[in-house]
PDB file of N, CA and C in Angstrom:
ATOM      1  N   MET P 201      18.047   7.333   6.932  1.00 68.00           N
ATOM      2  CA  MET P 201      16.597   7.334   6.969  1.00 68.00           C
ATOM      3  C   MET P 201      16.075   6.376   5.904  1.00 68.00           C
ATOM      4  N   SER P 202      15.195   5.480   6.294  1.00 82.00           N
ATOM      5  CA  SER P 202      14.602   4.515   5.375  1.00 82.00           C
ATOM      6  C   SER P 202      13.293   5.060   4.829  1.00 82.00           C
ATOM      7  N   LYS P 203      13.013   4.691   3.579  1.00 89.00           N
ATOM      8  CA  LYS P 203      11.818   5.224   2.925  1.00 89.00           C
ATOM      9  C   LYS P 203      11.301   4.216   1.904  1.00 89.00           C
ATOM     10  N   VAL P 204       9.972   3.970   1.926  1.00 92.00           N
ATOM     11  CA  VAL P 204       9.329   3.106   0.946  1.00 92.00           C
ATOM     12  C   VAL P 204       8.083   3.828   0.441  1.00 92.00           C
ATOM     13  N   ALA P 205       7.925   3.865  -0.882  1.00 94.00           N
ATOM     14  CA  ALA P 205       6.759   4.511  -1.486  1.00 94.00           C
ATOM     15  C   ALA P 205       5.797   3.451  -2.002  1.00 94.00           C
ATOM     16  N   ILE P 206       4.500   3.729  -1.853  1.00 94.00           N
ATOM     17  CA  ILE P 206       3.463   2.834  -2.360  1.00 94.00           C
ATOM     18  C   ILE P 206       2.568   3.654  -3.270  1.00 94.00           C
ATOM     19  N   GLU P 207       2.561   3.307  -4.550  1.00 95.00           N
ATOM     20  CA  GLU P 207       1.745   4.062  -5.499  1.00 95.00           C
ATOM     21  C   GLU P 207       0.294   3.601  -5.393  1.00 95.00           C
ATOM     22  N   ILE P 208      -0.622   4.544  -5.161  1.00 94.00           N
ATOM     23  CA  ILE P 208      -2.013   4.208  -4.864  1.00 94.00           C
ATOM     24  C   ILE P 208      -3.001   4.874  -5.812  1.00 94.00           C
ATOM     25  N   SER P 209      -2.542   5.379  -6.954  1.00 92.00           N
ATOM     26  CA  SER P 209      -3.435   6.136  -7.837  1.00 92.00           C
ATOM     27  C   SER P 209      -4.610   5.292  -8.333  1.00 92.00           C
ATOM     28  N   GLU P 210      -4.389   4.024  -8.647  1.00 91.00           N
ATOM     29  CA  GLU P 210      -5.494   3.172  -9.114  1.00 91.00           C
ATOM     30  C   GLU P 210      -6.448   2.828  -7.970  1.00 91.00           C
ATOM     31  N   LEU P 211      -5.905   2.637  -6.766  1.00 91.00           N
ATOM     32  CA  LEU P 211      -6.755   2.374  -5.606  1.00 91.00           C
ATOM     33  C   LEU P 211      -7.639   3.581  -5.323  1.00 91.00           C
ATOM     34  N   ARG P 212      -7.058   4.773  -5.340  1.00 90.00           N
ATOM     35  CA  ARG P 212      -7.824   5.988  -5.085  1.00 90.00           C
ATOM     36  C   ARG P 212      -8.851   6.216  -6.192  1.00 90.00           C
ATOM     37  N   GLY P 213      -8.481   5.927  -7.429  1.00 90.00           N
ATOM     38  CA  GLY P 213      -9.392   6.136  -8.554  1.00 90.00           C
ATOM     39  C   GLY P 213     -10.605   5.228  -8.512  1.00 90.00           C
ATOM     40  N   ASN P 214     -10.444   3.999  -8.054  1.00 89.00           N
ATOM     41  CA  ASN P 214     -11.553   3.038  -8.049  1.00 89.00           C
ATOM     42  C   ASN P 214     -12.297   2.978  -6.723  1.00 89.00           C
ATOM     43  N   GLU P 215     -11.590   3.135  -5.616  1.00 89.00           N
ATOM     44  CA  GLU P 215     -12.217   2.953  -4.302  1.00 89.00           C
ATOM     45  C   GLU P 215     -12.378   4.249  -3.521  1.00 89.00           C
ATOM     46  N   GLY P 216     -11.728   5.309  -3.939  1.00 88.00           N
ATOM     47  CA  GLY P 216     -11.887   6.604  -3.280  1.00 88.00           C
ATOM     48  C   GLY P 216     -10.949   6.807  -2.102  1.00 88.00           C
ATOM     49  N   ASP P 217     -11.118   7.977  -1.459  1.00 90.00           N
ATOM     50  CA  ASP P 217     -10.235   8.368  -0.361  1.00 90.00           C
ATOM     51  C   ASP P 217     -10.425   7.528   0.890  1.00 90.00           C
ATOM     52  N   GLU P 218     -11.592   6.953   1.071  1.00 93.00           N
ATOM     53  CA  GLU P 218     -11.846   6.154   2.275  1.00 93.00           C
ATOM     54  C   GLU P 218     -10.910   4.945   2.333  1.00 93.00           C
ATOM     55  N   ALA P 219     -10.721   4.267   1.209  1.00 92.00           N
ATOM     56  CA  ALA P 219      -9.822   3.108   1.164  1.00 92.00           C
ATOM     57  C   ALA P 219      -8.381   3.537   1.425  1.00 92.00           C
ATOM     58  N   VAL P 220      -7.999   4.692   0.912  1.00 93.00           N
ATOM     59  CA  VAL P 220      -6.638   5.194   1.123  1.00 93.00           C
ATOM     60  C   VAL P 220      -6.420   5.517   2.599  1.00 93.00           C
ATOM     61  N   ASN P 221      -7.391   6.161   3.235  1.00 93.00           N
ATOM     62  CA  ASN P 221      -7.272   6.474   4.662  1.00 93.00           C
ATOM     63  C   ASN P 221      -7.243   5.210   5.507  1.00 93.00           C
ATOM     64  N   ASP P 222      -8.036   4.206   5.121  1.00 94.00           N
ATOM     65  CA  ASP P 222      -8.014   2.922   5.829  1.00 94.00           C
ATOM     66  C   ASP P 222      -6.645   2.264   5.710  1.00 94.00           C
ATOM     67  N   LEU P 223      -6.052   2.323   4.517  1.00 94.00           N
ATOM     68  CA  LEU P 223      -4.719   1.751   4.301  1.00 94.00           C
ATOM     69  C   LEU P 223      -3.683   2.492   5.139  1.00 94.00           C
ATOM     70  N   LYS P 224      -3.773   3.800   5.189  1.00 94.00           N
ATOM     71  CA  LYS P 224      -2.838   4.598   5.995  1.00 94.00           C
ATOM     72  C   LYS P 224      -2.922   4.201   7.470  1.00 94.00           C
ATOM     73  N   GLU P 225      -4.133   4.118   8.002  1.00 95.00           N
ATOM     74  CA  GLU P 225      -4.313   3.735   9.404  1.00 95.00           C
ATOM     75  C   GLU P 225      -3.809   2.316   9.668  1.00 95.00           C
ATOM     76  N   PHE P 226      -4.087   1.395   8.736  1.00 95.00           N
ATOM     77  CA  PHE P 226      -3.644   0.006   8.865  1.00 95.00           C
ATOM     78  C   PHE P 226      -2.116  -0.059   8.933  1.00 95.00           C
ATOM     79  N   LEU P 227      -1.440   0.645   8.026  1.00 94.00           N
ATOM     80  CA  LEU P 227       0.022   0.616   7.995  1.00 94.00           C
ATOM     81  C   LEU P 227       0.624   1.294   9.229  1.00 94.00           C
ATOM     82  N   GLU P 228       0.009   2.380   9.694  1.00 92.00           N
ATOM     83  CA  GLU P 228       0.505   3.037  10.909  1.00 92.00           C
ATOM     84  C   GLU P 228       0.435   2.096  12.103  1.00 92.00           C
ATOM     85  N   ASP P 229      -0.690   1.373  12.231  1.00 92.00           N
ATOM     86  CA  ASP P 229      -0.853   0.439  13.346  1.00 92.00           C
ATOM     87  C   ASP P 229       0.154  -0.700  13.277  1.00 92.00           C
ATOM     88  N   LYS P 230       0.360  -1.245  12.100  1.00 91.00           N
ATOM     89  CA  LYS P 230       1.201  -2.440  11.958  1.00 91.00           C
ATOM     90  C   LYS P 230       2.698  -2.142  11.940  1.00 91.00           C
ATOM     91  N   THR P 231       3.104  -0.985  11.387  1.00 89.00           N
ATOM     92  CA  THR P 231       4.535  -0.713  11.228  1.00 89.00           C
ATOM     93  C   THR P 231       5.092   0.252  12.256  1.00 89.00           C
ATOM     94  N   GLY P 232       4.269   1.155  12.752  1.00 85.00           N
ATOM     95  CA  GLY P 232       4.760   2.149  13.703  1.00 85.00           C
ATOM     96  C   GLY P 232       5.676   3.187  13.078  1.00 85.00           C
ATOM     97  N   THR P 233       5.584   3.397  11.776  1.00 88.00           N
ATOM     98  CA  THR P 233       6.415   4.377  11.086  1.00 88.00           C
ATOM     99  C   THR P 233       5.607   5.625  10.766  1.00 88.00           C
ATOM    100  N   LYS P 234       6.311   6.683  10.393  1.00 88.00           N
ATOM    101  CA  LYS P 234       5.668   7.926   9.975  1.00 88.00           C
ATOM    102  C   LYS P 234       5.176   7.733   8.543  1.00 88.00           C
ATOM    103  N   ILE P 235       3.899   8.073   8.296  1.00 92.00           N
ATOM    104  CA  ILE P 235       3.315   7.855   6.971  1.00 92.00           C
ATOM    105  C   ILE P 235       2.811   9.177   6.431  1.00 92.00           C
ATOM    106  N   GLU P 236       3.179   9.444   5.188  1.00 93.00           N
ATOM    107  CA  GLU P 236       2.773  10.670   4.510  1.00 93.00           C
ATOM    108  C   GLU P 236       1.963  10.287   3.274  1.00 93.00           C
ATOM    109  N   VAL P 237       0.779  10.888   3.121  1.00 94.00           N
ATOM    110  CA  VAL P 237      -0.089  10.581   1.987  1.00 94.00           C
ATOM    111  C   VAL P 237      -0.098  11.771   1.040  1.00 94.00           C
ATOM    112  N   THR P 238       0.195  11.513  -0.232  1.00 90.00           N
ATOM    113  CA  THR P 238       0.080  12.534  -1.275  1.00 90.00           C
ATOM    114  C   THR P 238      -1.018  12.092  -2.234  1.00 90.00           C
ATOM    115  N   SER P 239      -1.194  12.821  -3.302  1.00 86.00           N
ATOM    116  CA  SER P 239      -2.283  12.499  -4.225  1.00 86.00           C
ATOM    117  C   SER P 239      -2.122  11.139  -4.891  1.00 86.00           C
ATOM    118  N   GLY P 240      -0.899  10.713  -5.139  1.00 90.00           N
ATOM    119  CA  GLY P 240      -0.701   9.467  -5.858  1.00 90.00           C
ATOM    120  C   GLY P 240       0.059   8.387  -5.129  1.00 90.00           C
ATOM    121  N   GLU P 241       0.524   8.679  -3.902  1.00 92.00           N
ATOM    122  CA  GLU P 241       1.303   7.660  -3.210  1.00 92.00           C
ATOM    123  C   GLU P 241       1.259   7.840  -1.699  1.00 92.00           C
ATOM    124  N   ILE P 242       1.616   6.755  -1.026  1.00 95.00           N
ATOM    125  CA  ILE P 242       1.811   6.752   0.423  1.00 95.00           C
ATOM    126  C   ILE P 242       3.294   6.493   0.640  1.00 95.00           C
ATOM    127  N   VAL P 243       3.918   7.298   1.503  1.00 94.00           N
ATOM    128  CA  VAL P 243       5.349   7.154   1.771  1.00 94.00           C
ATOM    129  C   VAL P 243       5.543   6.785   3.235  1.00 94.00           C
ATOM    130  N   LEU P 244       6.216   5.659   3.475  1.00 92.00           N
ATOM    131  CA  LEU P 244       6.567   5.233   4.823  1.00 92.00           C
ATOM    132  C   LEU P 244       7.987   5.689   5.098  1.00 92.00           C
ATOM    133  N   GLN P 245       8.190   6.385   6.223  1.00 89.00           N
ATOM    134  CA  GLN P 245       9.516   6.886   6.561  1.00 89.00           C
ATOM    135  C   GLN P 245       9.850   6.544   7.998  1.00 89.00           C
ATOM    136  N   SER P 246      11.123   6.284   8.232  1.00 83.00           N
ATOM    137  CA  SER P 246      11.591   6.021   9.582  1.00 83.00           C
ATOM    138  C   SER P 246      13.007   6.553   9.717  1.00 83.00           C
ATOM    139  N   GLU P 247      13.270   7.189  10.852  1.00 80.00           N
ATOM    140  CA  GLU P 247      14.609   7.716  11.123  1.00 80.00           C
ATOM    141  C   GLU P 247      15.579   6.587  11.451  1.00 80.00           C
ATOM    142  N   GLU P 248      15.079   5.557  12.122  1.00 77.00           N
ATOM    143  CA  GLU P 248      15.939   4.464  12.562  1.00 77.00           C
ATOM    144  C   GLU P 248      15.735   3.245  11.666  1.00 77.00           C
ATOM    145  N   LYS P 249      16.838   2.755  11.102  1.00 70.00           N
ATOM    146  CA  LYS P 249      16.741   1.575  10.239  1.00 70.00           C
ATOM    147  C   LYS P 249      16.354   0.319  11.011  1.00 70.00           C
ATOM    148  N   THR P 250      16.687   0.267  12.272  1.00 71.00           N
ATOM    149  CA  THR P 250      16.420  -0.944  13.045  1.00 71.00           C
ATOM    150  C   THR P 250      14.928  -1.167  13.259  1.00 71.00           C
ATOM    151  N   LYS P 251      14.140  -0.087  13.311  1.00 78.00           N
ATOM    152  CA  LYS P 251      12.703  -0.222  13.543  1.00 78.00           C
ATOM    153  C   LYS P 251      11.902  -0.286  12.249  1.00 78.00           C
ATOM    154  N   PHE P 252      12.534  -0.060  11.123  1.00 85.00           N
ATOM    155  CA  PHE P 252      11.823  -0.049   9.848  1.00 85.00           C
ATOM    156  C   PHE P 252      11.589  -1.481   9.373  1.00 85.00           C
ATOM    157  N   PRO P 253      10.343  -1.814   8.989  1.00 87.00           N
ATOM    158  CA  PRO P 253      10.061  -3.193   8.548  1.00 87.00           C
ATOM    159  C   PRO P 253      10.713  -3.508   7.197  1.00 87.00           C
ATOM    160  N   ALA P 254      10.971  -4.773   6.982  1.00 90.00           N
ATOM    161  CA  ALA P 254      11.551  -5.224   5.715  1.00 90.00           C
ATOM    162  C   ALA P 254      10.544  -5.032   4.588  1.00 90.00           C
ATOM    163  N   LYS P 255      11.055  -4.875   3.384  1.00 91.00           N
ATOM    164  CA  LYS P 255      10.166  -4.670   2.227  1.00 91.00           C
ATOM    165  C   LYS P 255       9.241  -5.864   2.017  1.00 91.00           C
ATOM    166  N   SER P 256       9.723  -7.053   2.292  1.00 92.00           N
ATOM    167  CA  SER P 256       8.868  -8.234   2.148  1.00 92.00           C
ATOM    168  C   SER P 256       7.722  -8.197   3.160  1.00 92.00           C
ATOM    169  N   HIS P 257       7.992  -7.688   4.348  1.00 93.00           N
ATOM    170  CA  HIS P 257       6.943  -7.570   5.365  1.00 93.00           C
ATOM    171  C   HIS P 257       5.911  -6.513   4.956  1.00 93.00           C
ATOM    172  N   ILE P 258       6.370  -5.423   4.369  1.00 94.00           N
ATOM    173  CA  ILE P 258       5.449  -4.385   3.891  1.00 94.00           C
ATOM    174  C   ILE P 258       4.552  -4.955   2.799  1.00 94.00           C
ATOM    175  N   ARG P 259       5.129  -5.752   1.914  1.00 95.00           N
ATOM    176  CA  ARG P 259       4.336  -6.372   0.849  1.00 95.00           C
ATOM    177  C   ARG P 259       3.257  -7.290   1.428  1.00 95.00           C
ATOM    178  N   VAL P 260       3.615  -8.071   2.445  1.00 96.00           N
ATOM    179  CA  VAL P 260       2.652  -8.958   3.107  1.00 96.00           C
ATOM    180  C   VAL P 260       1.545  -8.133   3.765  1.00 96.00           C
ATOM    181  N   LEU P 261       1.912  -7.032   4.401  1.00 96.00           N
ATOM    182  CA  LEU P 261       0.918  -6.171   5.035  1.00 96.00           C
ATOM    183  C   LEU P 261      -0.035  -5.570   4.002  1.00 96.00           C
ATOM    184  N   LEU P 262       0.483  -5.178   2.841  1.00 96.00           N
ATOM    185  CA  LEU P 262      -0.377  -4.642   1.787  1.00 96.00           C
ATOM    186  C   LEU P 262      -1.357  -5.693   1.287  1.00 96.00           C
ATOM    187  N   LYS P 263      -0.868  -6.927   1.116  1.00 96.00           N
ATOM    188  CA  LYS P 263      -1.754  -8.014   0.698  1.00 96.00           C
ATOM    189  C   LYS P 263      -2.804  -8.307   1.766  1.00 96.00           C
ATOM    190  N   LYS P 264      -2.398  -8.259   3.036  1.00 96.00           N
ATOM    191  CA  LYS P 264      -3.325  -8.497   4.142  1.00 96.00           C
ATOM    192  C   LYS P 264      -4.411  -7.423   4.167  1.00 96.00           C
ATOM    193  N   PHE P 265      -4.032  -6.170   3.926  1.00 96.00           N
ATOM    194  CA  PHE P 265      -5.026  -5.093   3.882  1.00 96.00           C
ATOM    195  C   PHE P 265      -6.029  -5.322   2.753  1.00 96.00           C
ATOM    196  N   LEU P 266      -5.540  -5.675   1.578  1.00 95.00           N
ATOM    197  CA  LEU P 266      -6.444  -5.922   0.449  1.00 95.00           C
ATOM    198  C   LEU P 266      -7.406  -7.056   0.766  1.00 95.00           C
ATOM    199  N   HIS P 267      -6.926  -8.079   1.449  1.00 96.00           N
ATOM    200  CA  HIS P 267      -7.784  -9.202   1.817  1.00 96.00           C
ATOM    201  C   HIS P 267      -8.843  -8.772   2.831  1.00 96.00           C
ATOM    202  N   GLN P 268      -8.437  -8.031   3.860  1.00 95.00           N
ATOM    203  CA  GLN P 268      -9.370  -7.605   4.896  1.00 95.00           C
ATOM    204  C   GLN P 268     -10.407  -6.623   4.361  1.00 95.00           C
ATOM    205  N   ALA P 269     -10.018  -5.788   3.402  1.00 93.00           N
ATOM    206  CA  ALA P 269     -10.936  -4.805   2.823  1.00 93.00           C
ATOM    207  C   ALA P 269     -11.750  -5.398   1.679  1.00 93.00           C
ATOM    208  N   GLU P 270     -11.590  -6.701   1.449  1.00 93.00           N
ATOM    209  CA  GLU P 270     -12.281  -7.428   0.376  1.00 93.00           C
ATOM    210  C   GLU P 270     -12.008  -6.816  -0.998  1.00 93.00           C
ATOM    211  N   LEU P 271     -10.756  -6.437  -1.202  1.00 92.00           N
ATOM    212  CA  LEU P 271     -10.324  -5.876  -2.482  1.00 92.00           C
ATOM    213  C   LEU P 271      -9.320  -6.782  -3.185  1.00 92.00           C
ATOM    214  N   LYS P 272      -9.065  -7.956  -2.613  1.00 92.00           N
ATOM    215  CA  LYS P 272      -8.052  -8.862  -3.155  1.00 92.00           C
ATOM    216  C   LYS P 272      -8.412  -9.371  -4.553  1.00 92.00           C
ATOM    217  N   ASP P 273      -9.713  -9.483  -4.847  1.00 91.00           N
ATOM    218  CA  ASP P 273     -10.133  -9.960  -6.160  1.00 91.00           C
ATOM    219  C   ASP P 273      -9.966  -8.897  -7.240  1.00 91.00           C
ATOM    220  N   VAL P 274      -9.805  -7.639  -6.827  1.00 91.00           N
ATOM    221  CA  VAL P 274      -9.752  -6.525  -7.774  1.00 91.00           C
ATOM    222  C   VAL P 274      -8.341  -5.970  -7.937  1.00 91.00           C
ATOM    223  N   PHE P 275      -7.550  -5.941  -6.833  1.00 94.00           N
ATOM    224  CA  PHE P 275      -6.221  -5.339  -6.859  1.00 94.00           C
ATOM    225  C   PHE P 275      -5.146  -6.356  -6.536  1.00 94.00           C
ATOM    226  N   ARG P 276      -3.901  -6.018  -6.922  1.00 94.00           N
ATOM    227  CA  ARG P 276      -2.740  -6.832  -6.573  1.00 94.00           C
ATOM    228  C   ARG P 276      -1.581  -5.908  -6.216  1.00 94.00           C
ATOM    229  N   VAL P 277      -0.599  -6.438  -5.537  1.00 96.00           N
ATOM    230  CA  VAL P 277       0.570  -5.678  -5.130  1.00 96.00           C
ATOM    231  C   VAL P 277       1.745  -6.133  -5.977  1.00 96.00           C
ATOM    232  N   ILE P 278       2.387  -5.186  -6.657  1.00 95.00           N
ATOM    233  CA  ILE P 278       3.570  -5.518  -7.445  1.00 95.00           C
ATOM    234  C   ILE P 278       4.718  -4.587  -7.042  1.00 95.00           C
ATOM    235  N   ALA P 279       5.922  -5.009  -7.328  1.00 93.00           N
ATOM    236  CA  ALA P 279       7.090  -4.181  -7.042  1.00 93.00           C
ATOM    237  C   ALA P 279       7.186  -3.101  -8.105  1.00 93.00           C
ATOM    238  N   GLY P 280       7.453  -1.887  -7.658  1.00 89.00           N
ATOM    239  CA  GLY P 280       7.629  -0.771  -8.576  1.00 89.00           C
ATOM    240  C   GLY P 280       9.110  -0.517  -8.774  1.00 89.00           C
ATOM    241  N   LYS P 281       9.451   0.751  -8.892  1.00 86.00           N
ATOM    242  CA  LYS P 281      10.857   1.114  -8.981  1.00 86.00           C
ATOM    243  C   LYS P 281      11.532   0.786  -7.659  1.00 86.00           C
ATOM    244  N   GLU P 282      12.817   1.035  -7.584  1.00 85.00           N
ATOM    245  CA  GLU P 282      13.585   0.674  -6.395  1.00 85.00           C
ATOM    246  C   GLU P 282      12.968   1.272  -5.127  1.00 85.00           C
ATOM    247  N   GLY P 283      12.673   0.421  -4.169  1.00 83.00           N
ATOM    248  CA  GLY P 283      12.122   0.873  -2.898  1.00 83.00           C
ATOM    249  C   GLY P 283      10.670   1.291  -2.971  1.00 83.00           C
ATOM    250  N   SER P 284       9.902   0.711  -3.885  1.00 93.00           N
ATOM    251  CA  SER P 284       8.495   1.097  -3.975  1.00 93.00           C
ATOM    252  C   SER P 284       7.623  -0.094  -4.361  1.00 93.00           C
ATOM    253  N   PHE P 285       6.325   0.066  -4.112  1.00 96.00           N
ATOM    254  CA  PHE P 285       5.319  -0.916  -4.504  1.00 96.00           C
ATOM    255  C   PHE P 285       4.206  -0.192  -5.246  1.00 96.00           C
ATOM    256  N   VAL P 286       3.439  -0.955  -6.010  1.00 95.00           N
ATOM    257  CA  VAL P 286       2.300  -0.412  -6.739  1.00 95.00           C
ATOM    258  C   VAL P 286       1.090  -1.281  -6.442  1.00 95.00           C
ATOM    259  N   ILE P 287      -0.012  -0.647  -6.049  1.00 95.00           N
ATOM    260  CA  ILE P 287      -1.280  -1.359  -5.908  1.00 95.00           C
ATOM    261  C   ILE P 287      -2.008  -1.161  -7.222  1.00 95.00           C
ATOM    262  N   LYS P 288      -2.141  -2.238  -7.969  1.00 93.00           N
ATOM    263  CA  LYS P 288      -2.601  -2.166  -9.351  1.00 93.00           C
ATOM    264  C   LYS P 288      -3.841  -3.025  -9.550  1.00 93.00           C
ATOM    265  N   LEU P 289      -4.694  -2.609 -10.475  1.00 92.00           N
ATOM    266  CA  LEU P 289      -5.863  -3.409 -10.821  1.00 92.00           C
ATOM    267  C   LEU P 289      -5.435  -4.707 -11.483  1.00 92.00           C
ATOM    268  N   LYS P 290      -6.109  -5.799 -11.147  1.00 88.00           N
ATOM    269  CA  LYS P 290      -5.855  -7.065 -11.839  1.00 88.00           C
ATOM    270  C   LYS P 290      -6.444  -6.985 -13.237  1.00 88.00           C
ATOM    271  N   LYS P 291      -5.840  -7.666 -14.184  1.00 82.00           N
ATOM    272  CA  LYS P 291      -6.330  -7.638 -15.564  1.00 82.00           C
ATOM    273  C   LYS P 291      -7.726  -8.205 -15.683  1.00 82.00           C
ATOM    274  N   ALA P 292      -8.036  -9.236 -14.915  1.00 73.00           N
ATOM    275  CA  ALA P 292      -9.366  -9.846 -14.962  1.00 73.00           C
ATOM    276  C   ALA P 292     -10.426  -8.844 -14.502  1.00 73.00           C
ATOM    277  N   ALA P 293     -10.090  -8.014 -13.520  1.00 58.00           N
ATOM    278  CA  ALA P 293     -11.025  -7.010 -13.021  1.00 58.00           C
ATOM    279  C   ALA P 293     -11.246  -5.920 -14.065  1.00 58.00           C
ATOM    280  N   VAL P 294     -10.229  -5.591 -14.841  1.00 59.00           N
ATOM    281  CA  VAL P 294     -10.356  -4.576 -15.884  1.00 59.00           C
ATOM    282  C   VAL P 294     -11.249  -5.094 -17.009  1.00 59.00           C
ATOM    283  N   GLU P 295     -11.102  -6.362 -17.371  1.00 64.00           N
ATOM    284  CA  GLU P 295     -11.885  -6.953 -18.454  1.00 64.00           C
ATOM    285  C   GLU P 295     -13.370  -7.065 -18.089  1.00 64.00           C
ATOM    286  N   GLU P 296     -13.690  -7.283 -16.800  1.00 64.00           N
ATOM    287  CA  GLU P 296     -15.081  -7.405 -16.372  1.00 64.00           C
ATOM    288  C   GLU P 296     -15.830  -6.092 -16.487  1.00 64.00           C
ATOM    289  N   GLU P 297     -15.128  -4.956 -16.330  1.00 60.00           N
ATOM    290  CA  GLU P 297     -15.762  -3.641 -16.408  1.00 60.00           C
ATOM    291  C   GLU P 297     -16.030  -3.327 -17.821  1.00 60.00           C
TER     292      GLU P 297
END
């Protein structure tokens, strides 16, 4: 079973639950995997490795979502621990606040 976690605590803290739900729906449409949302992360799971998207593709999809939601100037996608990503505030966005 393949599994990728996306830490979303900063996204939820700044943009609220609506952005998190939009991200969940976007990833479900694009990847076709089972998605579980917890308070601090989104977990993509798939029983079959052949249908699970590559980590680089997931990263591109996360960047595409940020661009479409007009959040690209505020957030960035970085690699977290093994098999995970973090949606984090950009330093320039933190300094402006």
